[in-house]
Amino acid sequence: MLLKKLPLLSVILLAGCSSKVTKEKTSNSQNTPEQCKMVESKNAPSKVWEATGFEKPESVVFDEKTNSYYVSNVVGVPNIKDGEGWISKLDQSGNVVAYKWTNGEKSIPLNNDALLHAPKGMRIRGNHLWLTDIDSVKAVQISTGAVSNIIPIKNAKFLNDIVFSDTSSAIYVTDMLTNKIHSIQKSPTNNELLSSNELESPNGIVTRGKKLYVASWGPEIKSDFSTSDLGKILVINEKSKKIKPWNDLRVGHLDGLEFKNETTLIVSDWKAGKV
């Protein structure tokens, strides 16, 4: 996920364009921009709460055990190991519990690798908050805020989002600048799940059963993050690794991705500032 230089976090109720437009038209390719606009006009989102004071907030994850939101703050340059990143903690009503809940300094032993540099995508499993940080994946103990595990990813340049497999113990991580999805297993080694230009700068990632859903930034990414075309949502078979478009729409420079229900995905368009 790429980020905007805004100190603002908003939570809104959303209704989006589903892959199933009507009972008669269930093909993903039936979704046209006009149909999406029709859905949006009938189900306009409404703001629930808003919090301010963050520094380049990039990702948000909710912990059901503690009824807390965690927000990753990149703060500095998104691909430089400067030790300036940190995680904020909010309660379920959007009140800030701690702007700098952790930056890795509580880790023992403390070293440069334990510090947070530019934390981006996050997920929670058990008692740990897992996050991507440029070229490594880090696990933070929710009870203490200490980094308890650091997994370096070989040849990574811009690790972005993270998700857990529904069918195995694997952790999948996207690398936007290398067109790769990495697979982290229980063993000390980690491997590429997939490396292909068809991924079109993979950003957000979610799983559903044996499939991975990926929000692409766009094909042929350049140093200024411009692309030759807009990004789209992709579907990847976890076993065969075959890549297909979820539908035919190229809808934007896509970032965060989550399921709303069985037929609807919520995706953010970073450059356009839209969901």
PDB file of C-alpha atoms in Angstrom:
ATOM      1  CA  MET A   1       0.000   0.000   0.000  1.00  0.00           C
ATOM      2  CA  LEU A   2       1.277   3.451  -0.886  1.00  0.00           C
ATOM      3  CA  LEU A   3       0.419   6.408   1.289  1.00  0.00           C
ATOM      4  CA  LYS A   4      -0.796   9.952   1.280  1.00  0.00           C
ATOM      5  CA  LYS A   5       0.829  12.690   3.326  1.00  0.00           C
ATOM      6  CA  LEU A   6      -2.302  13.262   5.382  1.00  0.00           C
ATOM      7  CA  PRO A   7      -2.580  13.151   9.201  1.00  0.00           C
ATOM      8  CA  LEU A   8      -6.202  12.040   8.945  1.00  0.00           C
ATOM      9  CA  LEU A   9      -7.971   8.733   9.441  1.00  0.00           C
ATOM     10  CA  SER A  10     -11.662   8.387   8.644  1.00  0.00           C
ATOM     11  CA  VAL A  11     -13.954   5.390   9.130  1.00  0.00           C
ATOM     12  CA  ILE A  12     -17.031   5.349   6.906  1.00  0.00           C
ATOM     13  CA  LEU A  13     -19.886   2.961   6.212  1.00  0.00           C
ATOM     14  CA  LEU A  14     -19.513   1.778   2.628  1.00  0.00           C
ATOM     15  CA  ALA A  15     -21.621   0.245  -0.109  1.00  0.00           C
ATOM     16  CA  GLY A  16     -19.752  -0.540  -3.287  1.00  0.00           C
ATOM     17  CA  CYS A  17     -19.976  -2.155  -6.701  1.00  0.00           C
ATOM     18  CA  SER A  18     -20.284  -5.939  -6.422  1.00  0.00           C
ATOM     19  CA  SER A  19     -18.999  -8.536  -8.827  1.00  0.00           C
ATOM     20  CA  LYS A  20     -22.638  -9.630  -9.077  1.00  0.00           C
ATOM     21  CA  VAL A  21     -24.707  -6.765 -10.478  1.00  0.00           C
ATOM     22  CA  THR A  22     -28.067  -8.504 -10.657  1.00  0.00           C
ATOM     23  CA  LYS A  23     -29.418 -12.005 -10.168  1.00  0.00           C
ATOM     24  CA  GLU A  24     -29.533 -12.395 -13.936  1.00  0.00           C
ATOM     25  CA  LYS A  25     -26.050 -10.963 -14.580  1.00  0.00           C
ATOM     26  CA  THR A  26     -23.477 -12.756 -12.472  1.00  0.00           C
ATOM     27  CA  SER A  27     -20.448 -12.469 -14.777  1.00  0.00           C
ATOM     28  CA  ASN A  28     -17.694 -10.264 -13.390  1.00  0.00           C
ATOM     29  CA  SER A  29     -17.247  -8.713 -16.827  1.00  0.00           C
ATOM     30  CA  GLN A  30     -20.775  -7.294 -16.670  1.00  0.00           C
ATOM     31  CA  ASN A  31     -19.661  -4.596 -14.238  1.00  0.00           C
ATOM     32  CA  THR A  32     -19.347  -1.316 -16.094  1.00  0.00           C
ATOM     33  CA  PRO A  33     -18.314   2.004 -14.535  1.00  0.00           C
ATOM     34  CA  GLU A  34     -21.873   3.221 -15.124  1.00  0.00           C
ATOM     35  CA  GLN A  35     -23.268   0.330 -13.084  1.00  0.00           C
ATOM     36  CA  CYS A  36     -20.804   1.053 -10.288  1.00  0.00           C
ATOM     37  CA  LYS A  37     -21.841   4.711 -10.249  1.00  0.00           C
ATOM     38  CA  MET A  38     -25.493   3.631 -10.051  1.00  0.00           C
ATOM     39  CA  VAL A  39     -24.751   1.512  -6.973  1.00  0.00           C
ATOM     40  CA  GLU A  40     -22.744   4.321  -5.373  1.00  0.00           C
ATOM     41  CA  SER A  41     -25.484   6.900  -5.874  1.00  0.00           C
ATOM     42  CA  LYS A  42     -28.051   4.689  -4.160  1.00  0.00           C
ATOM     43  CA  ASN A  43     -25.761   3.776  -1.256  1.00  0.00           C
ATOM     44  CA  ALA A  44     -23.719   6.847  -0.424  1.00  0.00           C
ATOM     45  CA  PRO A  45     -21.210   6.216   2.395  1.00  0.00           C
ATOM     46  CA  SER A  46     -21.542   8.037   5.687  1.00  0.00           C
ATOM     47  CA  LYS A  47     -18.747   8.951   8.102  1.00  0.00           C
ATOM     48  CA  VAL A  48     -18.796   7.194  11.468  1.00  0.00           C
ATOM     49  CA  TRP A  49     -15.806   8.884  13.117  1.00  0.00           C
ATOM     50  CA  GLU A  50     -12.591  10.688  12.301  1.00  0.00           C
ATOM     51  CA  ALA A  51      -9.215  10.886  14.027  1.00  0.00           C
ATOM     52  CA  THR A  52      -6.301  13.230  13.277  1.00  0.00           C
ATOM     53  CA  GLY A  53      -2.657  13.713  14.210  1.00  0.00           C
ATOM     54  CA  PHE A  54      -0.991  10.857  12.306  1.00  0.00           C
ATOM     55  CA  GLU A  55       2.130  11.015  10.134  1.00  0.00           C
ATOM     56  CA  LYS A  56       1.618   9.393   6.730  1.00  0.00           C
ATOM     57  CA  PRO A  57      -0.909   6.791   7.954  1.00  0.00           C
ATOM     58  CA  GLU A  58      -0.821   3.807   5.633  1.00  0.00           C
ATOM     59  CA  SER A  59      -2.825   0.884   6.964  1.00  0.00           C
ATOM     60  CA  VAL A  60      -5.411   0.107   9.646  1.00  0.00           C
ATOM     61  CA  VAL A  61      -6.233  -3.217  11.293  1.00  0.00           C
ATOM     62  CA  PHE A  62      -8.826  -4.006  14.000  1.00  0.00           C
ATOM     63  CA  ASP A  63      -8.103  -6.370  16.895  1.00  0.00           C
ATOM     64  CA  GLU A  64     -11.303  -8.054  18.082  1.00  0.00           C
ATOM     65  CA  LYS A  65      -9.683  -9.292  21.307  1.00  0.00           C
ATOM     66  CA  THR A  66      -8.876  -5.805  22.575  1.00  0.00           C
ATOM     67  CA  ASN A  67     -11.447  -3.851  20.527  1.00  0.00           C
ATOM     68  CA  SER A  68      -8.605  -1.693  19.267  1.00  0.00           C
ATOM     69  CA  TYR A  69      -7.492  -0.230  15.944  1.00  0.00           C
ATOM     70  CA  TYR A  70      -3.828  -0.158  15.008  1.00  0.00           C
ATOM     71  CA  VAL A  71      -2.556   2.359  12.445  1.00  0.00           C
ATOM     72  CA  SER A  72       0.830   2.163  10.700  1.00  0.00           C
ATOM     73  CA  ASN A  73       2.629   5.500  10.309  1.00  0.00           C
ATOM     74  CA  VAL A  74       5.403   5.597   7.690  1.00  0.00           C
ATOM     75  CA  VAL A  75       6.518   9.081   8.845  1.00  0.00           C
ATOM     76  CA  GLY A  76       9.672   9.363   6.704  1.00  0.00           C
ATOM     77  CA  VAL A  77      10.587   8.132   3.223  1.00  0.00           C
ATOM     78  CA  PRO A  78       8.607   4.928   2.444  1.00  0.00           C
ATOM     79  CA  ASN A  79      11.627   2.921   1.240  1.00  0.00           C
ATOM     80  CA  ILE A  80      14.403   4.189   3.531  1.00  0.00           C
ATOM     81  CA  LYS A  81      15.484   2.465   6.766  1.00  0.00           C
ATOM     82  CA  ASP A  82      15.459   5.550   8.975  1.00  0.00           C
ATOM     83  CA  GLY A  83      13.890   4.108  12.148  1.00  0.00           C
ATOM     84  CA  GLU A  84      11.220   6.815  12.104  1.00  0.00           C
ATOM     85  CA  GLY A  85       8.074   4.689  11.671  1.00  0.00           C
ATOM     86  CA  TRP A  86       5.602   3.817  14.396  1.00  0.00           C
ATOM     87  CA  ILE A  87       2.213   2.270  15.156  1.00  0.00           C
ATOM     88  CA  SER A  88      -0.728   4.138  16.708  1.00  0.00           C
ATOM     89  CA  LYS A  89      -3.457   2.581  18.856  1.00  0.00           C
ATOM     90  CA  LEU A  90      -7.095   3.712  18.927  1.00  0.00           C
ATOM     91  CA  ASP A  91     -10.141   2.379  20.766  1.00  0.00           C
ATOM     92  CA  GLN A  92     -13.204   1.093  18.937  1.00  0.00           C
ATOM     93  CA  SER A  93     -14.792   4.562  18.960  1.00  0.00           C
ATOM     94  CA  GLY A  94     -11.831   6.174  17.236  1.00  0.00           C
ATOM     95  CA  ASN A  95     -10.312   7.777  20.328  1.00  0.00           C
ATOM     96  CA  VAL A  96      -6.520   7.775  20.273  1.00  0.00           C
ATOM     97  CA  VAL A  97      -5.087   5.617  23.060  1.00  0.00           C
ATOM     98  CA  ALA A  98      -1.465   6.230  22.019  1.00  0.00           C
ATOM     99  CA  TYR A  99      -0.162   7.977  18.910  1.00  0.00           C
ATOM    100  CA  LYS A 100       3.197   6.235  19.306  1.00  0.00           C
ATOM    101  CA  TRP A 101       2.080   2.911  20.739  1.00  0.00           C
ATOM    102  CA  THR A 102       5.286   1.287  19.496  1.00  0.00           C
ATOM    103  CA  ASN A 103       8.219   2.063  17.238  1.00  0.00           C
ATOM    104  CA  GLY A 104      10.177  -1.090  18.058  1.00  0.00           C
ATOM    105  CA  GLU A 105      12.219   0.454  20.878  1.00  0.00           C
ATOM    106  CA  LYS A 106      10.685  -1.930  23.423  1.00  0.00           C
ATOM    107  CA  SER A 107      12.313  -4.875  21.669  1.00  0.00           C
ATOM    108  CA  ILE A 108      15.061  -6.861  23.366  1.00  0.00           C
ATOM    109  CA  PRO A 109      17.731  -6.918  22.147  1.00  0.00           C
ATOM    110  CA  LEU A 110      17.218  -3.493  20.599  1.00  0.00           C
ATOM    111  CA  ASN A 111      18.948  -2.938  17.277  1.00  0.00           C
ATOM    112  CA  ASN A 112      18.313  -1.144  14.009  1.00  0.00           C
ATOM    113  CA  ASP A 113      16.420  -4.137  12.581  1.00  0.00           C
ATOM    114  CA  ALA A 114      13.934  -4.076  15.481  1.00  0.00           C
ATOM    115  CA  LEU A 115      13.077  -0.425  14.911  1.00  0.00           C
ATOM    116  CA  LEU A 116      10.162   0.346  12.621  1.00  0.00           C
ATOM    117  CA  HIS A 117      11.262   2.188   9.484  1.00  0.00           C
ATOM    118  CA  ALA A 118       8.261   2.492   7.152  1.00  0.00           C
ATOM    119  CA  PRO A 119       5.548   0.074   8.367  1.00  0.00           C
ATOM    120  CA  LYS A 120       2.790  -0.516   5.834  1.00  0.00           C
ATOM    121  CA  GLY A 121       0.403  -3.494   5.597  1.00  0.00           C
ATOM    122  CA  MET A 122      -0.694  -5.200   8.838  1.00  0.00           C
ATOM    123  CA  ARG A 123      -2.599  -8.289   9.988  1.00  0.00           C
ATOM    124  CA  ILE A 124      -3.284  -9.821  13.402  1.00  0.00           C
ATOM    125  CA  ARG A 125      -2.818 -13.479  14.222  1.00  0.00           C
ATOM    126  CA  GLY A 126      -3.052 -14.687  17.796  1.00  0.00           C
ATOM    127  CA  ASN A 127      -1.261 -12.282  20.123  1.00  0.00           C
ATOM    128  CA  HIS A 128       0.868 -10.649  17.439  1.00  0.00           C
ATOM    129  CA  LEU A 129       0.524  -7.776  15.033  1.00  0.00           C
ATOM    130  CA  TRP A 130       2.323  -8.725  11.815  1.00  0.00           C
ATOM    131  CA  LEU A 131       3.517  -5.965   9.490  1.00  0.00           C
ATOM    132  CA  THR A 132       5.639  -5.312   6.422  1.00  0.00           C
ATOM    133  CA  ASP A 133       8.627  -2.979   6.723  1.00  0.00           C
ATOM    134  CA  ILE A 134      10.448  -2.320   3.404  1.00  0.00           C
ATOM    135  CA  ASP A 135      12.363  -5.618   3.088  1.00  0.00           C
ATOM    136  CA  SER A 136      11.260  -7.605   6.131  1.00  0.00           C
ATOM    137  CA  VAL A 137       8.183  -8.848   7.971  1.00  0.00           C
ATOM    138  CA  LYS A 138       7.979  -8.138  11.701  1.00  0.00           C
ATOM    139  CA  ALA A 139       5.799  -9.571  14.458  1.00  0.00           C
ATOM    140  CA  VAL A 140       4.902  -7.231  17.329  1.00  0.00           C
ATOM    141  CA  GLN A 141       3.627  -8.555  20.649  1.00  0.00           C
ATOM    142  CA  ILE A 142       0.285  -6.849  21.245  1.00  0.00           C
ATOM    143  CA  SER A 143       0.685  -7.088  25.037  1.00  0.00           C
ATOM    144  CA  THR A 144       4.044  -5.276  25.107  1.00  0.00           C
ATOM    145  CA  GLY A 145       4.592  -3.565  21.737  1.00  0.00           C
ATOM    146  CA  ALA A 146       7.947  -5.322  21.381  1.00  0.00           C
ATOM    147  CA  VAL A 147       9.119  -6.762  18.063  1.00  0.00           C
ATOM    148  CA  SER A 148       9.476 -10.484  18.763  1.00  0.00           C
ATOM    149  CA  ASN A 149      10.271 -11.793  15.291  1.00  0.00           C
ATOM    150  CA  ILE A 150      11.977 -10.345  12.211  1.00  0.00           C
ATOM    151  CA  ILE A 151      11.839 -12.204   8.904  1.00  0.00           C
ATOM    152  CA  PRO A 152      14.044 -10.692   6.177  1.00  0.00           C
ATOM    153  CA  ILE A 153      12.783 -11.162   2.608  1.00  0.00           C
ATOM    154  CA  LYS A 154      15.579 -11.747   0.125  1.00  0.00           C
ATOM    155  CA  ASN A 155      15.793  -9.195  -2.724  1.00  0.00           C
ATOM    156  CA  ALA A 156      12.685  -7.332  -1.524  1.00  0.00           C
ATOM    157  CA  LYS A 157      12.426  -3.636  -2.383  1.00  0.00           C
ATOM    158  CA  PHE A 158       8.986  -2.345  -1.336  1.00  0.00           C
ATOM    159  CA  LEU A 159       7.009  -4.861   0.715  1.00  0.00           C
ATOM    160  CA  ASN A 160       3.468  -3.663   0.936  1.00  0.00           C
ATOM    161  CA  ASP A 161       0.535  -5.734   2.146  1.00  0.00           C
ATOM    162  CA  ILE A 162       0.362  -8.955   4.126  1.00  0.00           C
ATOM    163  CA  VAL A 163      -2.220 -11.735   4.528  1.00  0.00           C
ATOM    164  CA  PHE A 164      -2.488 -15.232   6.032  1.00  0.00           C
ATOM    165  CA  SER A 165      -3.393 -18.235   3.912  1.00  0.00           C
ATOM    166  CA  ASP A 166      -6.795 -19.812   4.585  1.00  0.00           C
ATOM    167  CA  THR A 167      -5.502 -23.266   3.665  1.00  0.00           C
ATOM    168  CA  SER A 168      -2.006 -23.457   5.188  1.00  0.00           C
ATOM    169  CA  SER A 169       0.372 -21.779   7.631  1.00  0.00           C
ATOM    170  CA  ALA A 170       1.816 -19.565   4.901  1.00  0.00           C
ATOM    171  CA  ILE A 171       2.006 -15.781   5.125  1.00  0.00           C
ATOM    172  CA  TYR A 172       1.825 -13.936   1.800  1.00  0.00           C
ATOM    173  CA  VAL A 173       3.444 -10.560   1.215  1.00  0.00           C
ATOM    174  CA  THR A 174       3.301  -8.337  -1.880  1.00  0.00           C
ATOM    175  CA  ASP A 175       6.320  -6.467  -3.246  1.00  0.00           C
ATOM    176  CA  MET A 176       5.076  -3.605  -5.359  1.00  0.00           C
ATOM    177  CA  LEU A 177       8.353  -2.715  -7.080  1.00  0.00           C
ATOM    178  CA  THR A 178       9.477  -6.244  -8.034  1.00  0.00           C
ATOM    179  CA  ASN A 179       6.139  -7.738  -9.185  1.00  0.00           C
ATOM    180  CA  LYS A 180       6.397 -10.526  -6.633  1.00  0.00           C
ATOM    181  CA  ILE A 181       4.325 -12.230  -3.980  1.00  0.00           C
ATOM    182  CA  HIS A 182       6.462 -13.848  -1.278  1.00  0.00           C
ATOM    183  CA  SER A 183       5.432 -16.883   0.751  1.00  0.00           C
ATOM    184  CA  ILE A 184       6.673 -17.202   4.334  1.00  0.00           C
ATOM    185  CA  GLN A 185       6.452 -20.715   5.782  1.00  0.00           C
ATOM    186  CA  LYS A 186       7.065 -22.151   9.255  1.00  0.00           C
ATOM    187  CA  SER A 187      10.601 -23.108   8.269  1.00  0.00           C
ATOM    188  CA  PRO A 188      13.310 -20.415   8.506  1.00  0.00           C
ATOM    189  CA  THR A 189      13.389 -20.035   4.728  1.00  0.00           C
ATOM    190  CA  ASN A 190      10.965 -17.989   2.672  1.00  0.00           C
ATOM    191  CA  ASN A 191      10.271 -18.299  -1.020  1.00  0.00           C
ATOM    192  CA  GLU A 192       8.603 -16.507  -3.853  1.00  0.00           C
ATOM    193  CA  LEU A 193       5.062 -17.696  -4.396  1.00  0.00           C
ATOM    194  CA  LEU A 194       4.887 -15.857  -7.681  1.00  0.00           C
ATOM    195  CA  SER A 195       6.972 -13.504  -9.817  1.00  0.00           C
ATOM    196  CA  SER A 196       5.243 -12.100 -12.888  1.00  0.00           C
ATOM    197  CA  ASN A 197       4.696  -8.835 -14.713  1.00  0.00           C
ATOM    198  CA  GLU A 198       1.033  -9.871 -14.833  1.00  0.00           C
ATOM    199  CA  LEU A 199       0.826  -8.845 -11.174  1.00  0.00           C
ATOM    200  CA  GLU A 200       1.146  -5.222 -12.343  1.00  0.00           C
ATOM    201  CA  SER A 201       2.756  -3.862  -9.158  1.00  0.00           C
ATOM    202  CA  PRO A 202       0.786  -5.829  -6.548  1.00  0.00           C
ATOM    203  CA  ASN A 203      -0.410  -3.803  -3.598  1.00  0.00           C
ATOM    204  CA  GLY A 204      -3.310  -4.915  -1.376  1.00  0.00           C
ATOM    205  CA  ILE A 205      -3.934  -8.643  -0.893  1.00  0.00           C
ATOM    206  CA  VAL A 206      -6.676 -10.762   0.724  1.00  0.00           C
ATOM    207  CA  THR A 207      -7.494 -14.474   0.734  1.00  0.00           C
ATOM    208  CA  ARG A 208     -10.743 -16.359   0.339  1.00  0.00           C
ATOM    209  CA  GLY A 209     -10.469 -20.153   0.427  1.00  0.00           C
ATOM    210  CA  LYS A 210      -7.890 -21.330  -2.106  1.00  0.00           C
ATOM    211  CA  LYS A 211      -7.708 -17.991  -3.910  1.00  0.00           C
ATOM    212  CA  LEU A 212      -5.700 -14.815  -3.455  1.00  0.00           C
ATOM    213  CA  TYR A 213      -7.174 -11.473  -4.480  1.00  0.00           C
ATOM    214  CA  VAL A 214      -4.703  -8.736  -5.355  1.00  0.00           C
ATOM    215  CA  ALA A 215      -5.171  -4.999  -5.978  1.00  0.00           C
ATOM    216  CA  SER A 216      -2.681  -3.913  -8.624  1.00  0.00           C
ATOM    217  CA  TRP A 217      -1.189  -0.420  -8.817  1.00  0.00           C
ATOM    218  CA  GLY A 218      -0.839  -0.642 -12.583  1.00  0.00           C
ATOM    219  CA  PRO A 219       1.455  -2.071 -15.299  1.00  0.00           C
ATOM    220  CA  GLU A 220       4.976  -0.882 -16.129  1.00  0.00           C
ATOM    221  CA  ILE A 221       5.540   1.170 -12.976  1.00  0.00           C
ATOM    222  CA  LYS A 222       8.150   3.940 -13.209  1.00  0.00           C
ATOM    223  CA  SER A 223      10.365   5.629 -10.612  1.00  0.00           C
ATOM    224  CA  ASP A 224       7.717   8.317 -10.021  1.00  0.00           C
ATOM    225  CA  PHE A 225       5.073   5.592  -9.455  1.00  0.00           C
ATOM    226  CA  SER A 226       3.286   6.438 -12.715  1.00  0.00           C
ATOM    227  CA  THR A 227       2.110   3.504 -14.846  1.00  0.00           C
ATOM    228  CA  SER A 228       1.152   2.838 -18.451  1.00  0.00           C
ATOM    229  CA  ASP A 229      -2.430   2.076 -17.400  1.00  0.00           C
ATOM    230  CA  LEU A 230      -4.675   1.926 -14.349  1.00  0.00           C
ATOM    231  CA  GLY A 231      -4.625  -1.045 -12.026  1.00  0.00           C
ATOM    232  CA  LYS A 232      -7.264  -3.734 -11.565  1.00  0.00           C
ATOM    233  CA  ILE A 233      -8.207  -6.548  -9.191  1.00  0.00           C
ATOM    234  CA  LEU A 234      -6.610  -9.933  -9.865  1.00  0.00           C
ATOM    235  CA  VAL A 235      -7.447 -13.463  -8.702  1.00  0.00           C
ATOM    236  CA  ILE A 236      -4.690 -16.032  -8.166  1.00  0.00           C
ATOM    237  CA  ASN A 237      -5.173 -19.752  -7.654  1.00  0.00           C
ATOM    238  CA  GLU A 238      -3.061 -20.566  -4.593  1.00  0.00           C
ATOM    239  CA  LYS A 239      -2.059 -24.003  -5.927  1.00  0.00           C
ATOM    240  CA  SER A 240      -1.640 -23.500  -9.674  1.00  0.00           C
ATOM    241  CA  LYS A 241      -0.533 -19.845  -9.300  1.00  0.00           C
ATOM    242  CA  LYS A 242      -2.580 -18.936 -12.363  1.00  0.00           C
ATOM    243  CA  ILE A 243      -3.448 -15.235 -12.560  1.00  0.00           C
ATOM    244  CA  LYS A 244      -6.815 -13.995 -13.830  1.00  0.00           C
ATOM    245  CA  PRO A 245      -8.612 -10.629 -13.672  1.00  0.00           C
ATOM    246  CA  TRP A 246     -11.469 -10.536 -11.137  1.00  0.00           C
ATOM    247  CA  ASN A 247     -13.317  -8.387 -13.646  1.00  0.00           C
ATOM    248  CA  ASP A 248     -12.378  -6.369 -16.717  1.00  0.00           C
ATOM    249  CA  LEU A 249     -12.358  -2.953 -15.072  1.00  0.00           C
ATOM    250  CA  ARG A 250      -9.202  -0.897 -14.746  1.00  0.00           C
ATOM    251  CA  VAL A 251     -10.395   1.332 -11.957  1.00  0.00           C
ATOM    252  CA  GLY A 252      -7.387   3.189 -10.554  1.00  0.00           C
ATOM    253  CA  HIS A 253      -4.029   2.994  -8.796  1.00  0.00           C
ATOM    254  CA  LEU A 254      -5.281   0.433  -6.334  1.00  0.00           C
ATOM    255  CA  ASP A 255      -4.142   0.113  -2.743  1.00  0.00           C
ATOM    256  CA  GLY A 256      -6.046  -1.456   0.171  1.00  0.00           C
ATOM    257  CA  LEU A 257      -8.342  -4.418  -0.494  1.00  0.00           C
ATOM    258  CA  GLU A 258     -10.864  -6.198   1.720  1.00  0.00           C
ATOM    259  CA  PHE A 259     -13.977  -8.338   1.317  1.00  0.00           C
ATOM    260  CA  LYS A 260     -17.272  -6.749   2.306  1.00  0.00           C
ATOM    261  CA  ASN A 261     -19.227  -9.958   1.661  1.00  0.00           C
ATOM    262  CA  GLU A 262     -19.084 -13.002  -0.607  1.00  0.00           C
ATOM    263  CA  THR A 263     -19.535 -11.004  -3.827  1.00  0.00           C
ATOM    264  CA  THR A 264     -18.228  -7.545  -2.971  1.00  0.00           C
ATOM    265  CA  LEU A 265     -14.676  -6.268  -2.600  1.00  0.00           C
ATOM    266  CA  ILE A 266     -13.823  -2.859  -1.131  1.00  0.00           C
ATOM    267  CA  VAL A 267     -10.744  -1.296  -2.721  1.00  0.00           C
ATOM    268  CA  SER A 268      -9.064   2.091  -2.360  1.00  0.00           C
ATOM    269  CA  ASP A 269      -7.732   4.176  -5.271  1.00  0.00           C
ATOM    270  CA  TRP A 270      -4.736   5.993  -3.798  1.00  0.00           C
ATOM    271  CA  LYS A 271      -4.134   8.615  -6.473  1.00  0.00           C
ATOM    272  CA  ALA A 272      -7.808   9.505  -6.888  1.00  0.00           C
ATOM    273  CA  GLY A 273      -8.456   9.460  -3.133  1.00  0.00           C
ATOM    274  CA  LYS A 274     -11.511   7.247  -3.552  1.00  0.00           C
ATOM    275  CA  VAL A 275     -12.923   3.997  -2.194  1.00  0.00           C
TER     276      VAL A 275
END
